[in-house]
Amino acid sequence: MISWKAPLALAGARWAWSRARRRYGSAPTPEPARGRNLELLAWGAAGAVIGVGASALSERRRSGLMSGKVVLITGGSRGLGLQLAREFGASGASVVICARGQENLDRAVAELTGRGVDAHGVVCDVTDPEQVETLLDEAEQRFGRLDVLVNSAGTMLVGPQDALTDEHFRQAMDIMFWGPFHLSRAAVDRLRATRGSIVNITSIGAYLSVPHMLPYSTAKHAWAALSEGMAAETAGTGVRVTTVVPGLMRTGSHRGVLFRGDPEREYAWFALAAGLPLLSVSVERAARHIVHATARRKGFLVITPTARLGLVARGIAPGLTQEAMRLVGWLLPDTPGQVEERLGSEAGDSRLGRVVNTVAVLNERAGRQMNQRSRAEEQREDRRTGERSSE
């Protein structure tokens, strides 16, 4: 639910203006100009009060939407996961977030606490089943219950398949299939006690396999199948499974994505598509939709008109959709003779990258707001965390 204060106030004022125009337009004799202006001003003020009052009521309902609930969010230290933690917290929930790096996690928890959110952070690698059990135990020990599990952790690699290795596919599957698999199966029994929910953040890439993002699409496709299957098999248990299908979101992730093949050209098309307002949606809007769907225990949520159009096109004309994807693949950069690899933070500093960044300014801004850091920074943090744990 987005903030409707300004739109509702304007709508109320417009209603008052229309009413006054109809009244005075049909009057047989005009009233004195001063009296008319005063009455019109009164109507406008009344309309604005109505608008703001309705919006305030909506905000109050939003603030109590998840009151008393405990929400666990993987990948909650940045990007969509962090914004979901903010939004669930604003809706009254206590929040547990997990991430692999301690520094990133501490920064996110401090920011959430500063917003008045009852937040707790746990270092956890979701690909490790033992750490998953520890994560669930700590969440329950801290808050006494678990009502919602949000599987939001993910990773992204962009480049032609000829430039990718088997290990790239294994990493994607570990994080975006086996991670949600182990965590969801371990959480189901705990969620039965609270009639809770599992929320799986998949992607339009799970249903439309986008060229040059094959590991991501493969893992997301498996994740979507797992989510929809669990939704069917938990019927009658009191547990609700929500499958979320976002389209492109402005999370600033392009700066931390790894690009292979021709990194500068790969960065250019990806950052441009992820940052254009007509193709992408703000992460704040996406998070509000997800929290609203969770509170109402919806089974399936598609975010953005572009994603809906893609699902409809695939369902009605799968062959034509496949041909469209082939055309997209033909337009994207070829595999160069010498494969190179760069982070988005590096590729974005090229001449081409700087040009793209001026167009995708909204995505650049989102990266700063969503605690996004480059993979190099994360790897350094992971090494420091490993060194501390071995001492």
Tab-separated table of C-alpha atoms in Angstrom:
chain	number	residue	atom	x	y	z
A	1	MET	CA	0.000	0.000	0.000
A	2	ILE	CA	1.565	3.241	-1.100
A	3	SER	CA	1.118	6.630	0.532
A	4	TRP	CA	-1.954	8.322	-0.922
A	5	LYS	CA	-1.758	11.622	0.976
A	6	ALA	CA	-0.991	13.869	-1.968
A	7	PRO	CA	-3.234	12.076	-4.514
A	8	LEU	CA	-6.188	11.947	-2.110
A	9	ALA	CA	-5.812	15.596	-1.136
A	10	LEU	CA	-5.739	16.611	-4.789
A	11	ALA	CA	-8.722	14.391	-5.555
A	12	GLY	CA	-10.660	15.962	-2.697
A	13	ALA	CA	-9.825	19.469	-3.848
A	14	ARG	CA	-10.793	18.619	-7.400
A	15	TRP	CA	-14.126	17.215	-6.219
A	16	ALA	CA	-14.798	20.418	-4.286
A	17	TRP	CA	-13.884	22.543	-7.293
A	18	SER	CA	-16.192	20.534	-9.577
A	19	ARG	CA	-19.037	20.816	-7.091
A	20	ALA	CA	-18.601	24.574	-6.796
A	21	ARG	CA	-18.452	25.037	-10.558
A	22	ARG	CA	-21.658	23.050	-11.054
A	23	ARG	CA	-23.409	25.060	-8.339
A	24	TYR	CA	-22.383	28.496	-9.519
A	25	GLY	CA	-22.713	27.609	-13.179
A	26	SER	CA	-26.396	26.794	-12.679
A	27	ALA	CA	-27.171	29.758	-10.381
A	28	PRO	CA	-29.649	32.260	-11.932
A	29	THR	CA	-27.866	35.249	-10.412
A	30	PRO	CA	-24.168	35.317	-9.533
A	31	GLU	CA	-23.187	35.893	-5.918
A	32	PRO	CA	-20.771	38.648	-4.997
A	33	ALA	CA	-17.203	37.723	-5.982
A	34	ARG	CA	-15.884	37.840	-2.414
A	35	GLY	CA	-18.555	35.526	-1.054
A	36	ARG	CA	-18.028	33.122	-3.907
A	37	ASN	CA	-14.282	33.004	-3.326
A	38	LEU	CA	-14.718	32.390	0.386
A	39	GLU	CA	-17.175	29.550	-0.191
A	40	LEU	CA	-14.958	28.042	-2.846
A	41	LEU	CA	-12.008	28.222	-0.467
A	42	ALA	CA	-14.077	26.467	2.204
A	43	TRP	CA	-15.019	23.689	-0.221
A	44	GLY	CA	-11.392	23.259	-1.263
A	45	ALA	CA	-10.238	23.070	2.344
A	46	ALA	CA	-12.948	20.517	3.122
A	47	GLY	CA	-11.885	18.392	0.172
A	48	ALA	CA	-8.232	18.521	1.228
A	49	VAL	CA	-9.149	17.549	4.798
A	50	ILE	CA	-11.152	14.605	3.484
A	51	GLY	CA	-8.228	13.492	1.354
A	52	VAL	CA	-5.619	13.766	4.080
A	53	GLY	CA	-7.953	12.153	6.635
A	54	ALA	CA	-8.590	9.167	4.398
A	55	SER	CA	-4.877	8.837	3.775
A	56	ALA	CA	-4.083	9.017	7.491
A	57	LEU	CA	-6.603	6.260	8.139
A	58	SER	CA	-4.947	4.172	5.424
A	59	GLU	CA	-1.499	4.741	6.977
A	60	ARG	CA	-2.819	3.732	10.407
A	61	ARG	CA	-4.227	0.514	8.975
A	62	ARG	CA	-0.895	-0.129	7.257
A	63	SER	CA	1.068	0.384	10.492
A	64	GLY	CA	-0.894	-2.411	12.172
A	65	LEU	CA	-1.051	-4.768	9.222
A	66	MET	CA	1.551	-7.198	10.652
A	67	SER	CA	1.326	-6.194	14.310
A	68	GLY	CA	2.682	-8.869	16.649
A	69	LYS	CA	4.122	-10.995	13.834
A	70	VAL	CA	7.725	-12.192	13.547
A	71	VAL	CA	9.225	-12.183	10.059
A	72	LEU	CA	12.479	-13.844	8.983
A	73	ILE	CA	14.022	-12.484	5.761
A	74	THR	CA	17.006	-14.031	3.983
A	75	GLY	CA	19.240	-11.673	2.067
A	76	GLY	CA	17.847	-8.949	4.306
A	77	SER	CA	20.936	-6.767	4.562
A	78	ARG	CA	20.517	-5.058	1.185
A	79	GLY	CA	18.342	-4.621	-1.900
A	80	LEU	CA	14.803	-5.936	-1.882
A	81	GLY	CA	15.425	-7.932	1.304
A	82	LEU	CA	16.378	-4.789	3.213
A	83	GLN	CA	13.400	-2.851	1.883
A	84	LEU	CA	11.107	-5.731	2.865
A	85	ALA	CA	12.526	-5.576	6.389
A	86	ARG	CA	11.763	-1.848	6.484
A	87	GLU	CA	8.232	-2.379	5.193
A	88	PHE	CA	7.397	-5.327	7.461
A	89	GLY	CA	8.772	-3.315	10.389
A	90	ALA	CA	6.656	-0.294	9.438
A	91	SER	CA	3.649	-2.637	9.396
A	92	GLY	CA	4.226	-3.608	13.013
A	93	ALA	CA	6.276	-6.801	12.685
A	94	SER	CA	9.466	-7.788	14.491
A	95	VAL	CA	12.127	-8.650	11.927
A	96	VAL	CA	15.021	-11.104	11.755
A	97	ILE	CA	17.364	-10.640	8.808
A	98	CYS	CA	20.227	-12.852	7.741
A	99	ALA	CA	23.211	-12.381	5.456
A	100	ARG	CA	26.667	-13.887	5.005
A	101	GLY	CA	28.670	-10.793	5.965
A	102	GLN	CA	28.692	-9.414	9.502
A	103	GLU	CA	29.503	-5.786	8.615
A	104	ASN	CA	26.748	-5.499	6.017
A	105	LEU	CA	24.333	-7.112	8.464
A	106	ASP	CA	25.284	-4.810	11.339
A	107	ARG	CA	24.808	-1.764	9.136
A	108	ALA	CA	21.348	-2.928	8.075
A	109	VAL	CA	20.237	-3.749	11.638
A	110	ALA	CA	21.420	-0.351	12.863
A	111	GLU	CA	19.480	1.373	10.095
A	112	LEU	CA	16.319	-0.626	10.857
A	113	THR	CA	16.611	0.032	14.590
A	114	GLY	CA	16.993	3.729	13.840
A	115	ARG	CA	13.636	3.571	12.069
A	116	GLY	CA	12.012	2.102	15.172
A	117	VAL	CA	11.938	-1.483	13.855
A	118	ASP	CA	12.480	-4.302	16.356
A	119	ALA	CA	15.227	-5.981	14.320
A	120	HIS	CA	17.786	-8.732	14.883
A	121	GLY	CA	20.553	-9.915	12.542
A	122	VAL	CA	22.013	-13.409	12.159
A	123	VAL	CA	25.037	-14.325	10.063
A	124	CYS	CA	23.969	-17.299	7.952
A	125	ASP	CA	24.899	-18.967	4.677
A	126	VAL	CA	21.580	-20.380	3.450
A	127	THR	CA	23.397	-23.030	1.399
A	128	ASP	CA	24.487	-24.738	4.662
A	129	PRO	CA	21.647	-26.841	6.206
A	130	GLU	CA	23.233	-26.687	9.678
A	131	GLN	CA	23.387	-22.892	9.614
A	132	VAL	CA	19.766	-22.851	8.451
A	133	GLU	CA	18.650	-24.760	11.564
A	134	THR	CA	20.673	-22.421	13.769
A	135	LEU	CA	19.058	-19.428	12.062
A	136	LEU	CA	15.540	-20.702	12.759
A	137	ASP	CA	16.410	-21.562	16.361
A	138	GLU	CA	17.855	-18.095	17.003
A	139	ALA	CA	14.848	-16.354	15.471
A	140	GLU	CA	12.472	-18.256	17.751
A	141	GLN	CA	14.665	-17.793	20.814
A	142	ARG	CA	14.824	-14.036	20.234
A	143	PHE	CA	11.121	-13.400	19.592
A	144	GLY	CA	9.367	-16.554	20.841
A	145	ARG	CA	7.679	-17.459	17.560
A	146	LEU	CA	7.942	-17.377	13.772
A	147	ASP	CA	5.079	-16.217	11.571
A	148	VAL	CA	6.599	-15.500	8.172
A	149	LEU	CA	9.636	-16.775	6.297
A	150	VAL	CA	10.667	-14.671	3.297
A	151	ASN	CA	13.135	-16.368	0.947
A	152	SER	CA	14.755	-13.366	-0.716
A	153	ALA	CA	18.464	-14.207	-0.981
A	154	GLY	CA	19.798	-14.364	-4.516
A	155	THR	CA	22.782	-13.920	-6.780
A	156	MET	CA	23.160	-12.745	-10.356
A	157	LEU	CA	25.671	-13.313	-13.137
A	158	VAL	CA	25.284	-11.784	-16.599
A	159	GLY	CA	26.969	-13.066	-19.746
A	160	PRO	CA	26.560	-15.451	-22.717
A	161	GLN	CA	26.437	-19.150	-21.859
A	162	ASP	CA	29.665	-19.807	-23.757
A	163	ALA	CA	31.438	-17.584	-21.240
A	164	LEU	CA	30.034	-19.430	-18.192
A	165	THR	CA	31.281	-22.505	-16.356
A	166	ASP	CA	29.498	-25.337	-14.586
A	167	GLU	CA	30.455	-23.747	-11.280
A	168	HIS	CA	28.433	-20.639	-12.096
A	169	PHE	CA	25.318	-22.805	-12.446
A	170	ARG	CA	26.089	-24.713	-9.224
A	171	GLN	CA	26.450	-21.488	-7.252
A	172	ALA	CA	23.146	-20.160	-8.563
A	173	MET	CA	21.351	-23.397	-7.709
A	174	ASP	CA	22.884	-23.545	-4.233
A	175	ILE	CA	21.695	-20.047	-3.331
A	176	MET	CA	18.380	-19.853	-5.198
A	177	PHE	CA	17.135	-23.437	-5.033
A	178	TRP	CA	18.839	-25.498	-2.349
A	179	GLY	CA	18.867	-22.577	0.082
A	180	PRO	CA	15.078	-21.981	-0.069
A	181	PHE	CA	14.545	-25.745	-0.216
A	182	HIS	CA	16.330	-26.485	3.065
A	183	LEU	CA	15.021	-23.402	4.851
A	184	SER	CA	11.394	-23.858	3.796
A	185	ARG	CA	11.307	-27.547	4.699
A	186	ALA	CA	12.874	-26.835	8.075
A	187	ALA	CA	10.461	-23.957	8.775
A	188	VAL	CA	7.183	-25.682	7.833
A	189	ASP	CA	6.745	-27.480	11.158
A	190	ARG	CA	7.416	-24.285	13.112
A	191	LEU	CA	4.997	-22.292	10.959
A	192	ARG	CA	2.173	-24.794	11.504
A	193	ALA	CA	2.018	-23.700	15.132
A	194	THR	CA	1.396	-20.062	14.149
A	195	ARG	CA	-0.514	-20.727	10.902
A	196	GLY	CA	2.264	-18.789	9.265
A	197	SER	CA	3.441	-18.122	5.727
A	198	ILE	CA	6.363	-18.796	3.419
A	199	VAL	CA	6.988	-16.062	0.865
A	200	ASN	CA	9.231	-16.982	-2.069
A	201	ILE	CA	10.647	-14.116	-4.141
A	202	THR	CA	11.105	-15.709	-7.560
A	203	SER	CA	11.296	-13.682	-10.796
A	204	ILE	CA	9.778	-13.207	-14.224
A	205	GLY	CA	13.033	-14.904	-15.235
A	206	ALA	CA	11.593	-18.101	-13.752
A	207	TYR	CA	8.975	-18.139	-16.522
A	208	LEU	CA	10.815	-16.287	-19.316
A	209	SER	CA	14.397	-17.515	-19.576
A	210	VAL	CA	16.208	-14.308	-20.450
A	211	PRO	CA	19.339	-14.647	-22.635
A	212	HIS	CA	22.670	-13.992	-20.924
A	213	MET	CA	21.138	-14.760	-17.511
A	214	LEU	CA	20.902	-18.526	-17.817
A	215	PRO	CA	22.163	-19.590	-14.335
A	216	TYR	CA	19.786	-17.084	-12.732
A	217	SER	CA	16.772	-18.145	-14.812
A	218	THR	CA	17.505	-21.851	-14.292
A	219	ALA	CA	17.699	-21.520	-10.513
A	220	LYS	CA	14.662	-19.235	-10.347
A	221	HIS	CA	12.641	-21.660	-12.492
A	222	ALA	CA	13.429	-24.475	-10.048
A	223	TRP	CA	12.599	-22.170	-7.133
A	224	ALA	CA	9.227	-21.239	-8.638
A	225	ALA	CA	8.398	-24.914	-9.163
A	226	LEU	CA	9.333	-25.630	-5.548
A	227	SER	CA	7.205	-22.730	-4.316
A	228	GLU	CA	4.109	-23.667	-6.289
A	229	GLY	CA	4.487	-27.333	-5.334
A	230	MET	CA	4.828	-26.504	-1.639
A	231	ALA	CA	1.766	-24.260	-1.899
A	232	ALA	CA	-0.225	-27.259	-3.105
A	233	GLU	CA	1.164	-29.723	-0.576
A	234	THR	CA	0.691	-27.511	2.485
A	235	ALA	CA	-3.054	-27.296	1.901
A	236	GLY	CA	-4.889	-28.089	5.124
A	237	THR	CA	-1.835	-27.509	7.348
A	238	GLY	CA	-2.554	-23.854	8.078
A	239	VAL	CA	0.659	-22.794	6.325
A	240	ARG	CA	0.318	-20.475	3.344
A	241	VAL	CA	2.931	-20.310	0.572
A	242	THR	CA	3.055	-17.155	-1.536
A	243	THR	CA	4.913	-17.173	-4.854
A	244	VAL	CA	6.063	-13.669	-5.807
A	245	VAL	CA	6.984	-12.936	-9.425
A	246	PRO	CA	8.664	-9.528	-9.679
A	247	GLY	CA	9.618	-7.927	-12.936
A	248	LEU	CA	12.581	-5.571	-13.164
A	249	MET	CA	13.128	-3.656	-9.928
A	250	ARG	CA	15.332	-0.677	-9.216
A	251	THR	CA	17.425	-2.085	-6.364
A	252	GLY	CA	20.855	-0.866	-7.482
A	253	SER	CA	22.028	-4.480	-7.847
A	254	HIS	CA	23.715	-3.709	-11.176
A	255	ARG	CA	26.728	-2.346	-9.292
A	256	GLY	CA	27.391	-5.676	-7.559
A	257	VAL	CA	26.503	-8.048	-10.416
A	258	LEU	CA	29.343	-9.986	-12.051
A	259	PHE	CA	29.566	-9.525	-15.828
A	260	ARG	CA	31.412	-11.986	-18.081
A	261	GLY	CA	32.311	-12.000	-21.747
A	262	ASP	CA	32.334	-8.353	-22.816
A	263	PRO	CA	31.703	-6.756	-19.383
A	264	GLU	CA	31.180	-3.144	-20.496
A	265	ARG	CA	28.588	-3.997	-23.145
A	266	GLU	CA	26.864	-6.527	-20.881
A	267	TYR	CA	26.698	-3.908	-18.138
A	268	ALA	CA	25.232	-1.369	-20.554
A	269	TRP	CA	22.157	-3.356	-21.575
A	270	PHE	CA	21.525	-4.755	-18.094
A	271	ALA	CA	21.824	-1.449	-16.221
A	272	LEU	CA	19.717	0.330	-18.819
A	273	ALA	CA	16.879	-2.242	-18.681
A	274	ALA	CA	16.939	-2.409	-14.865
A	275	GLY	CA	16.821	1.360	-14.435
A	276	LEU	CA	14.273	2.641	-16.931
A	277	PRO	CA	11.023	3.763	-15.226
A	278	LEU	CA	8.707	2.261	-17.870
A	279	LEU	CA	10.351	-1.171	-17.659
A	280	SER	CA	11.189	-1.287	-13.956
A	281	VAL	CA	9.481	-0.548	-10.665
A	282	SER	CA	10.860	1.066	-7.527
A	283	VAL	CA	11.881	-1.374	-4.830
A	284	GLU	CA	9.718	0.525	-2.307
A	285	ARG	CA	6.592	-0.110	-4.351
A	286	ALA	CA	7.481	-3.768	-4.857
A	287	ALA	CA	8.044	-4.279	-1.118
A	288	ARG	CA	4.693	-2.723	-0.239
A	289	HIS	CA	2.913	-5.062	-2.636
A	290	ILE	CA	4.679	-8.075	-1.129
A	291	VAL	CA	3.858	-7.139	2.478
A	292	HIS	CA	0.241	-6.477	1.527
A	293	ALA	CA	0.001	-9.869	-0.231
A	294	THR	CA	1.588	-11.603	2.770
A	295	ALA	CA	-0.859	-10.034	5.222
A	296	ARG	CA	-3.784	-11.169	3.047
A	297	ARG	CA	-2.250	-14.631	2.515
A	298	LYS	CA	-2.374	-14.429	-1.251
A	299	GLY	CA	-1.036	-17.457	-3.098
A	300	PHE	CA	0.447	-15.726	-6.133
A	301	LEU	CA	1.627	-12.180	-6.765
A	302	VAL	CA	2.924	-10.676	-10.013
A	303	ILE	CA	4.572	-7.266	-9.733
A	304	THR	CA	4.714	-4.793	-12.650
A	305	PRO	CA	2.584	-4.725	-15.813
A	306	THR	CA	5.601	-5.832	-17.848
A	307	ALA	CA	5.861	-9.053	-15.857
A	308	ARG	CA	2.122	-9.707	-16.262
A	309	LEU	CA	2.403	-9.135	-19.993
A	310	GLY	CA	5.307	-11.567	-20.172
A	311	LEU	CA	3.372	-14.292	-18.335
A	312	VAL	CA	0.316	-13.785	-20.539
A	313	ALA	CA	2.398	-13.872	-23.725
A	314	ARG	CA	4.134	-17.078	-22.647
A	315	GLY	CA	0.831	-18.724	-21.737
A	316	ILE	CA	-0.985	-17.756	-24.937
A	317	ALA	CA	1.836	-18.011	-27.475
A	318	PRO	CA	4.837	-19.907	-26.057
A	319	GLY	CA	6.363	-20.465	-29.492
A	320	LEU	CA	6.170	-16.797	-30.419
A	321	THR	CA	7.574	-15.847	-27.011
A	322	GLN	CA	10.514	-18.186	-27.571
A	323	GLU	CA	11.193	-16.553	-30.928
A	324	ALA	CA	11.131	-13.151	-29.226
A	325	MET	CA	13.734	-14.378	-26.736
A	326	ARG	CA	15.860	-15.657	-29.629
A	327	LEU	CA	15.731	-12.176	-31.157
A	328	VAL	CA	16.804	-10.641	-27.841
A	329	GLY	CA	19.686	-13.114	-27.649
A	330	TRP	CA	20.769	-12.189	-31.191
A	331	LEU	CA	20.821	-8.494	-30.274
A	332	LEU	CA	22.907	-8.970	-27.114
A	333	PRO	CA	26.746	-8.922	-27.216
A	334	ASP	CA	28.556	-11.935	-28.689
A	335	THR	CA	31.115	-13.953	-26.758
A	336	PRO	CA	34.490	-12.305	-27.393
A	337	GLY	CA	37.619	-14.226	-28.302
A	338	GLN	CA	39.012	-13.489	-24.851
A	339	VAL	CA	36.479	-13.723	-22.035
A	340	GLU	CA	36.812	-11.015	-19.392
A	341	GLU	CA	35.096	-10.664	-16.042
A	342	ARG	CA	34.300	-7.478	-14.150
A	343	LEU	CA	31.994	-6.339	-11.395
A	344	GLY	CA	29.308	-3.823	-12.231
A	345	SER	CA	31.089	-1.246	-10.058
A	346	GLU	CA	34.090	-1.573	-12.386
A	347	ALA	CA	32.264	-1.935	-15.703
A	348	GLY	CA	30.109	1.061	-14.825
A	349	ASP	CA	33.193	3.276	-14.644
A	350	SER	CA	33.946	2.779	-18.340
A	351	ARG	CA	33.000	5.452	-20.874
A	352	LEU	CA	29.979	3.435	-22.022
A	353	GLY	CA	29.015	2.691	-18.418
A	354	ARG	CA	29.059	6.352	-17.439
A	355	VAL	CA	26.758	7.200	-20.347
A	356	VAL	CA	24.316	4.487	-19.261
A	357	ASN	CA	24.455	5.643	-15.648
A	358	THR	CA	23.265	9.115	-16.614
A	359	VAL	CA	20.129	7.517	-18.093
A	360	ALA	CA	19.643	4.964	-15.303
A	361	VAL	CA	20.026	7.557	-12.550
A	362	LEU	CA	17.093	6.110	-10.570
A	363	ASN	CA	18.876	2.780	-10.255
A	364	GLU	CA	22.072	4.497	-9.152
A	365	ARG	CA	20.131	6.282	-6.435
A	366	ALA	CA	18.483	3.014	-5.368
A	367	GLY	CA	21.883	1.389	-4.916
A	368	ARG	CA	22.877	4.002	-2.349
A	369	GLN	CA	19.569	3.656	-0.511
A	370	MET	CA	19.572	-0.154	-0.491
A	371	ASN	CA	22.971	-0.738	1.145
A	372	GLN	CA	24.361	-2.165	-2.102
A	373	ARG	CA	28.052	-2.902	-2.251
A	374	SER	CA	30.244	-4.550	-4.831
A	375	ARG	CA	31.070	-8.231	-4.707
A	376	ALA	CA	34.733	-7.373	-4.087
A	377	GLU	CA	33.762	-5.583	-0.885
A	378	GLU	CA	31.611	-8.547	0.139
A	379	GLN	CA	34.424	-11.012	-0.539
A	380	ARG	CA	36.794	-8.969	1.624
A	381	GLU	CA	34.165	-8.947	4.371
A	382	ASP	CA	33.624	-12.713	4.040
A	383	ARG	CA	37.381	-13.263	4.441
A	384	ARG	CA	37.466	-11.082	7.564
A	385	THR	CA	34.457	-12.970	8.983
A	386	GLY	CA	36.189	-16.288	8.304
A	387	GLU	CA	39.384	-15.092	9.975
A	388	ARG	CA	37.491	-13.960	13.089
A	389	SER	CA	35.604	-17.270	13.335
A	390	SER	CA	38.853	-19.266	13.139
A	391	GLU	CA	40.523	-17.344	15.970
